[in-house]
GROMACS .gro file of C-alpha atoms in nm:
model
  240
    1UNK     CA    1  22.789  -2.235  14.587
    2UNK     CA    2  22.508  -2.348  14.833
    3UNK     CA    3  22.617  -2.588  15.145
    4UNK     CA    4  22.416  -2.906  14.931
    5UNK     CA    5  22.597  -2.844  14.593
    6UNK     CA    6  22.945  -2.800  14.810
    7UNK     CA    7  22.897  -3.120  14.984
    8UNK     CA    8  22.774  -3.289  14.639
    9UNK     CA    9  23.061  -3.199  14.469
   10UNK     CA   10  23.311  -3.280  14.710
   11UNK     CA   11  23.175  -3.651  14.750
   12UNK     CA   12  23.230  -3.723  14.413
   13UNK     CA   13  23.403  -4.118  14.437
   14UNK     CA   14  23.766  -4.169  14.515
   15UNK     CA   15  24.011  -3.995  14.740
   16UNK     CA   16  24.014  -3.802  15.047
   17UNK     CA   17  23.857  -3.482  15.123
   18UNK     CA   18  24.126  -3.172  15.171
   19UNK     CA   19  24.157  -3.239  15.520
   20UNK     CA   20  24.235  -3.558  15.501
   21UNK     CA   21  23.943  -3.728  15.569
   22UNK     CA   22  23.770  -4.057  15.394
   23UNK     CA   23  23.483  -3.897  15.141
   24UNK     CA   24  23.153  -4.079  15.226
   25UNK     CA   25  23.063  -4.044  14.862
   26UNK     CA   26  22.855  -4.416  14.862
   27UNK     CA   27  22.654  -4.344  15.194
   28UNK     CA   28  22.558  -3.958  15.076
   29UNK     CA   29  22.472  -4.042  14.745
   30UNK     CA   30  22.247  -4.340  14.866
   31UNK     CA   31  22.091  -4.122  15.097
   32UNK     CA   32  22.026  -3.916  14.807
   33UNK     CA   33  21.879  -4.148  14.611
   34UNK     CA   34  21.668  -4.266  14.870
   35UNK     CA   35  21.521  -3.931  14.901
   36UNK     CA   36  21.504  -3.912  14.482
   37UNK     CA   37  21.263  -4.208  14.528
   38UNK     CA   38  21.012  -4.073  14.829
   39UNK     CA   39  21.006  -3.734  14.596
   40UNK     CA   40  20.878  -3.975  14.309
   41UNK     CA   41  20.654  -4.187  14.561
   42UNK     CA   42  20.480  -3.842  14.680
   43UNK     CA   43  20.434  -3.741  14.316
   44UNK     CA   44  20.305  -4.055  14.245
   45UNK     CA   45  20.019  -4.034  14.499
   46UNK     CA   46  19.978  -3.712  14.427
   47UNK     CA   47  19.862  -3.800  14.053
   48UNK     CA   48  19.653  -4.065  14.198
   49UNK     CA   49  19.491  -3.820  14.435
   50UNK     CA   50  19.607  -4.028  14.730
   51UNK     CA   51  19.699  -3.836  15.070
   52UNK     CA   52  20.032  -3.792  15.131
   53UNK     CA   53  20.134  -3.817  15.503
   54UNK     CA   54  20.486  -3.591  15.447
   55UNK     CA   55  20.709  -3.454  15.252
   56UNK     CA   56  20.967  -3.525  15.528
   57UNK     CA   57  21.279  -3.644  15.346
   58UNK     CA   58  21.197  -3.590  15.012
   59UNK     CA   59  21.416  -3.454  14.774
   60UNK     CA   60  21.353  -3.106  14.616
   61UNK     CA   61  21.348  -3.053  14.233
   62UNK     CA   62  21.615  -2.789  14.292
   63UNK     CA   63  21.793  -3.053  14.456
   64UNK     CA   64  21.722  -3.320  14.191
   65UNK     CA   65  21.850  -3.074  13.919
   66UNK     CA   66  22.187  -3.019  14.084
   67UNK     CA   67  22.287  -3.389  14.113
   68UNK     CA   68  22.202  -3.451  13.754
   69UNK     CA   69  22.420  -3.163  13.625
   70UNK     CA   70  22.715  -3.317  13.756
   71UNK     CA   71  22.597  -3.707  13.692
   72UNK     CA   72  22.228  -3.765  13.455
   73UNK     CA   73  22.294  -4.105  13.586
   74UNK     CA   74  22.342  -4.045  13.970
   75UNK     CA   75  21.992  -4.203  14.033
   76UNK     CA   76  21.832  -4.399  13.739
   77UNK     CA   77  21.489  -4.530  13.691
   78UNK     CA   78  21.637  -4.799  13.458
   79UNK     CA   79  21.728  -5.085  13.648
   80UNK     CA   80  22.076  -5.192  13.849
   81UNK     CA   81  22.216  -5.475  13.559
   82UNK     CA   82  22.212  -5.190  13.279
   83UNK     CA   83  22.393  -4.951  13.541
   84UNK     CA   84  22.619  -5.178  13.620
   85UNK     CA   85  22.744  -5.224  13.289
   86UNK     CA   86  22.741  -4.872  13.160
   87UNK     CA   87  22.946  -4.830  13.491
   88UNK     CA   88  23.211  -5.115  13.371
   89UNK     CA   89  23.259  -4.981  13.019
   90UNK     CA   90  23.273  -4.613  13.149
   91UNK     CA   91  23.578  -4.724  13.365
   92UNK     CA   92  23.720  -4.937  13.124
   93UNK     CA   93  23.749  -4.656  12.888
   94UNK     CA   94  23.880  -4.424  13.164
   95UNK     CA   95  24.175  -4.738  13.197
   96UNK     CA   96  24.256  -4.688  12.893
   97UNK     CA   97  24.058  -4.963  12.716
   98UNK     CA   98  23.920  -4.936  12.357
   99UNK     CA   99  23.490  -4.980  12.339
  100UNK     CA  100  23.398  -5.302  12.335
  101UNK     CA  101  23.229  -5.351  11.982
  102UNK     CA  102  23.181  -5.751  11.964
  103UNK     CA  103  23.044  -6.054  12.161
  104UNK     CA  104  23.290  -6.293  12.377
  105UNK     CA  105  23.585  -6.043  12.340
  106UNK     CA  106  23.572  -5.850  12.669
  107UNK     CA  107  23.422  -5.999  12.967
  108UNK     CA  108  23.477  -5.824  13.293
  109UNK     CA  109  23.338  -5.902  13.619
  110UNK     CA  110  23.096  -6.202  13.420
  111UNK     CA  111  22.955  -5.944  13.201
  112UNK     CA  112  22.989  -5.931  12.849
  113UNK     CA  113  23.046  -5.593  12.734
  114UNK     CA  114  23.026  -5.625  12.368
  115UNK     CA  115  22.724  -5.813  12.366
  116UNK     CA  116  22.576  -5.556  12.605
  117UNK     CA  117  22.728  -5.271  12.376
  118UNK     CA  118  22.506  -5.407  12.038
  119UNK     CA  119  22.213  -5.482  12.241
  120UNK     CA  120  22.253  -5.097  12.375
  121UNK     CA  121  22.294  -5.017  11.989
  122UNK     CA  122  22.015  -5.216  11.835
  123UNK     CA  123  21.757  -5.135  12.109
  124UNK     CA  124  21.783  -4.744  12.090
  125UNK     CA  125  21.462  -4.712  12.054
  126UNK     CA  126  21.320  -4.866  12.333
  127UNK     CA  127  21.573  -4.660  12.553
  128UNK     CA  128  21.514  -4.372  12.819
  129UNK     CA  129  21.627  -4.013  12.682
  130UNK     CA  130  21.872  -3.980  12.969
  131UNK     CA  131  21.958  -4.330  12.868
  132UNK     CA  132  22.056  -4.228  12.511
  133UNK     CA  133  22.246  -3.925  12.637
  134UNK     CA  134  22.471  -4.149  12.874
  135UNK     CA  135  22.550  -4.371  12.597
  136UNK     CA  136  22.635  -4.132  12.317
  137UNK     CA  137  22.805  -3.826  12.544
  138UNK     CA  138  23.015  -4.037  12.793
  139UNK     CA  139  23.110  -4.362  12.665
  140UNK     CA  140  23.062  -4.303  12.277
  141UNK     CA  141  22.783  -4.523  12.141
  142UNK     CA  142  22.575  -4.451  11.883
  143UNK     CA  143  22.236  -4.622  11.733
  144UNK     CA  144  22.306  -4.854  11.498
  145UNK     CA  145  22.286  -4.805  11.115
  146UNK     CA  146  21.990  -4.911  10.932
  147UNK     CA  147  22.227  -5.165  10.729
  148UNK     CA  148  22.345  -5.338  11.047
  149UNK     CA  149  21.986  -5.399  11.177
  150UNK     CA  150  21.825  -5.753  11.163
  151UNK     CA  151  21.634  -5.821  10.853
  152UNK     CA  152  21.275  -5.842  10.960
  153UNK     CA  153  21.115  -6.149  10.852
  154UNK     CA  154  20.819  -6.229  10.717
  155UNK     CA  155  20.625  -6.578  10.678
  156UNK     CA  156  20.694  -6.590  10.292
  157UNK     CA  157  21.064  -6.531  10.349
  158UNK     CA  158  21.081  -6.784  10.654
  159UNK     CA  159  20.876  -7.042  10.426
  160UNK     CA  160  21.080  -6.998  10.138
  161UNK     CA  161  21.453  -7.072  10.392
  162UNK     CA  162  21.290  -7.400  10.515
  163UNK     CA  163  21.159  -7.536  10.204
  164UNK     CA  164  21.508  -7.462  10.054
  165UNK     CA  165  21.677  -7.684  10.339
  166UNK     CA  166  21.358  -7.950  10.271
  167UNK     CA  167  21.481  -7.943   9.942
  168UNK     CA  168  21.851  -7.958  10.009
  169UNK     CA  169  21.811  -8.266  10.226
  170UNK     CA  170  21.545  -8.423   9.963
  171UNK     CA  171  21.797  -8.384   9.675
  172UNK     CA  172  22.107  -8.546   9.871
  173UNK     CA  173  21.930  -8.844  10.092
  174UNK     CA  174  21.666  -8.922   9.816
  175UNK     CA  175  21.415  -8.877  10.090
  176UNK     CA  176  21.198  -8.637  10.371
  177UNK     CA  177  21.205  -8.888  10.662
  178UNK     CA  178  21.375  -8.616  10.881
  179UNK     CA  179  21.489  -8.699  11.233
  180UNK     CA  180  21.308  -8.468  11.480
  181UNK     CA  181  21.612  -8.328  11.615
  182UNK     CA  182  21.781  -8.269  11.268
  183UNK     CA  183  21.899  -7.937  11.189
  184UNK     CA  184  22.044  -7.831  10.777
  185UNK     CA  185  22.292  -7.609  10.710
  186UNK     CA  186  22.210  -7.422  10.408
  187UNK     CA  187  22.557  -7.230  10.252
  188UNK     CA  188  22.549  -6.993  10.016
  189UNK     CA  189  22.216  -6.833  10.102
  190UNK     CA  190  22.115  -6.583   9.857
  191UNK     CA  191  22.167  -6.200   9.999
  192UNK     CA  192  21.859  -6.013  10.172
  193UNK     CA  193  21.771  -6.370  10.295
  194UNK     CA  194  21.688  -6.377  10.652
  195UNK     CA  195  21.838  -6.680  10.870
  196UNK     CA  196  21.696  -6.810  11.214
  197UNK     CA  197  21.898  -6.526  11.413
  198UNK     CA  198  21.706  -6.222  11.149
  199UNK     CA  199  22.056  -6.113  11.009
  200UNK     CA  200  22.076  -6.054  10.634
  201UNK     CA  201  22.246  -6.306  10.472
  202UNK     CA  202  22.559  -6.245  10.251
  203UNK     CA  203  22.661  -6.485   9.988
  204UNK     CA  204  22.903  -6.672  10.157
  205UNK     CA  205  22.691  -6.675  10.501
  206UNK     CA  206  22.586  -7.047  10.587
  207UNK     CA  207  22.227  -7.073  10.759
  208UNK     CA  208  22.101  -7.314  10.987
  209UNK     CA  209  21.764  -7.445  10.969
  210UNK     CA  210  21.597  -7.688  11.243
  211UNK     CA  211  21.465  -7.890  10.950
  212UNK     CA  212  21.313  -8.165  11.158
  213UNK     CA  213  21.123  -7.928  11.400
  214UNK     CA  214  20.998  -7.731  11.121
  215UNK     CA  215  20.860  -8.054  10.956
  216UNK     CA  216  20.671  -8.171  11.266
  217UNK     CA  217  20.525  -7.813  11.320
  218UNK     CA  218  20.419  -7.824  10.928
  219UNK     CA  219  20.243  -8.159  10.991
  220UNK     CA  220  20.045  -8.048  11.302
  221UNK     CA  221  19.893  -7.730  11.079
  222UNK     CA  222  19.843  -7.945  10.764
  223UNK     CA  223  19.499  -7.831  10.746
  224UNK     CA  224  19.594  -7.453  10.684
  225UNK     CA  225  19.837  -7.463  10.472
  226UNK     CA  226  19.787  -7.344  10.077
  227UNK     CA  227  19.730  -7.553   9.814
  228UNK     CA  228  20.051  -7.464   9.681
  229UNK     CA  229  20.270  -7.535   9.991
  230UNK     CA  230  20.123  -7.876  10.039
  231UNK     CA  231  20.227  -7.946   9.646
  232UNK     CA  232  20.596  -7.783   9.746
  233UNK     CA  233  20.650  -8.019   9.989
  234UNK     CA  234  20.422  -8.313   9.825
  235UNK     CA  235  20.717  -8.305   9.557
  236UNK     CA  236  20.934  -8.412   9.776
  237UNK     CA  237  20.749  -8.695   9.915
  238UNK     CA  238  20.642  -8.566  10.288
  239UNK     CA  239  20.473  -8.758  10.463
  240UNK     CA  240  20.160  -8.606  10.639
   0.00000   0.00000   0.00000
């Protein structure tokens, strides 16, 4: 083993060194990140066929390759708020601690690690490889399931919730005068429906619809709506 990957490995965090001696693990690696960062800068004005006045400090790809081998996450691109909370679950699991898997259960430090955990889950896509790999190989998360995505949803389906909550408040105050701020709570929305948040709703899954803001957006586009949406809500006495 090579003096760099000697002293790489033995500033790995915590402890003392064998000889007693406080590891500088946090001032090494930074310096090694720092030096990640001018080997990117370089390469960056390289591809812009920009001088570039040294490669002084810079770290080498050899270099680069060895500190990812023992941590893919040692210097990320992404940036510090998505570290910081892959570092929090990642030592809450080394604790002892079960995954975090839903909203408002585990907070640590201010952070909300379930919340951060489904985000992680239904935004795979739009993750970094080496992203992906930290989340599935060292703290256990997987993309979500088709099933558990958001329903997409489209104008007809968004059309058909809010003229179903006109109708709702139509049939029990035997008007539409609907106070801007007044939001309807539809229950029992049929499944495959798609409620304001874009989950599927189940039977028993109670939607809420801001009926009044939906009515005064309506009124300001009167002019392009179809003949047949103007009639749907002419039935119920709107008033334009």
């Amino acid at each position: 083993m090579d003096a760099f990957m000697s002293t790489a490995h033995s500033n790995r965090p915590g402890g003392v060194s064998a000889k007693g001696r406080p590891r500088t693990s946090c001032s090494w690696t930074k310096n090694q990140r720092y030096a990640a960062r001018a080997a990117d800068a370089n390469a960056q004005r390289r591809q812009a066929g920009l001088p570039v006045a040294s490669s002084a400090g810079a770290l080498t790809e050899a270099r680069r390759a060895a500190l990812e081998e023992i941590d893919p996450g040692w210097c990320p691109v992404w940036d510090t708020g998505w570290q910081r909370c892959f570092r929090l679950i990642q030592n809450l699991l080394q604790n002892g601690g079960a995954l975090p898997v839903a909203a408002g259960k585990v907070i640590v430090q201010g952070e909300d690690l379930g919340r951060w955990v489904t985000a992680q889950r239904h935004g795979w896509e739009q993750l970094l490889p080496a992203q992906q790999w930290l989340l599935e190989n060292v703290i256990g998360i997987e993309p979500a399931e088709e099933a558990e995505r958001p329903v997409k949803r489209t104008q007809d389906t968004m059309w058909a919730l809010n003229l179903r909550a006109a109708q709702q408040f139509h049939a029990r105050e035997g008007h539409l005068r609907v106070p801007r701020k007044h939001v309807e709570h539809l229950a029992g929305a049929a499944k495959g429906t798609a409620g304001p948040s874009g989950h599927q709703a189940g039977a028993d899954r109670v939607v809420v619809v801001k009926l009044g803001t939906w009515l005064d957006n309506v009124r300001k586009r009167a002019g392009r709506l179809t003949e047949q949406r103007r009639a749907d809500l002419d039935a119920l006495g709107m008033r334009w």
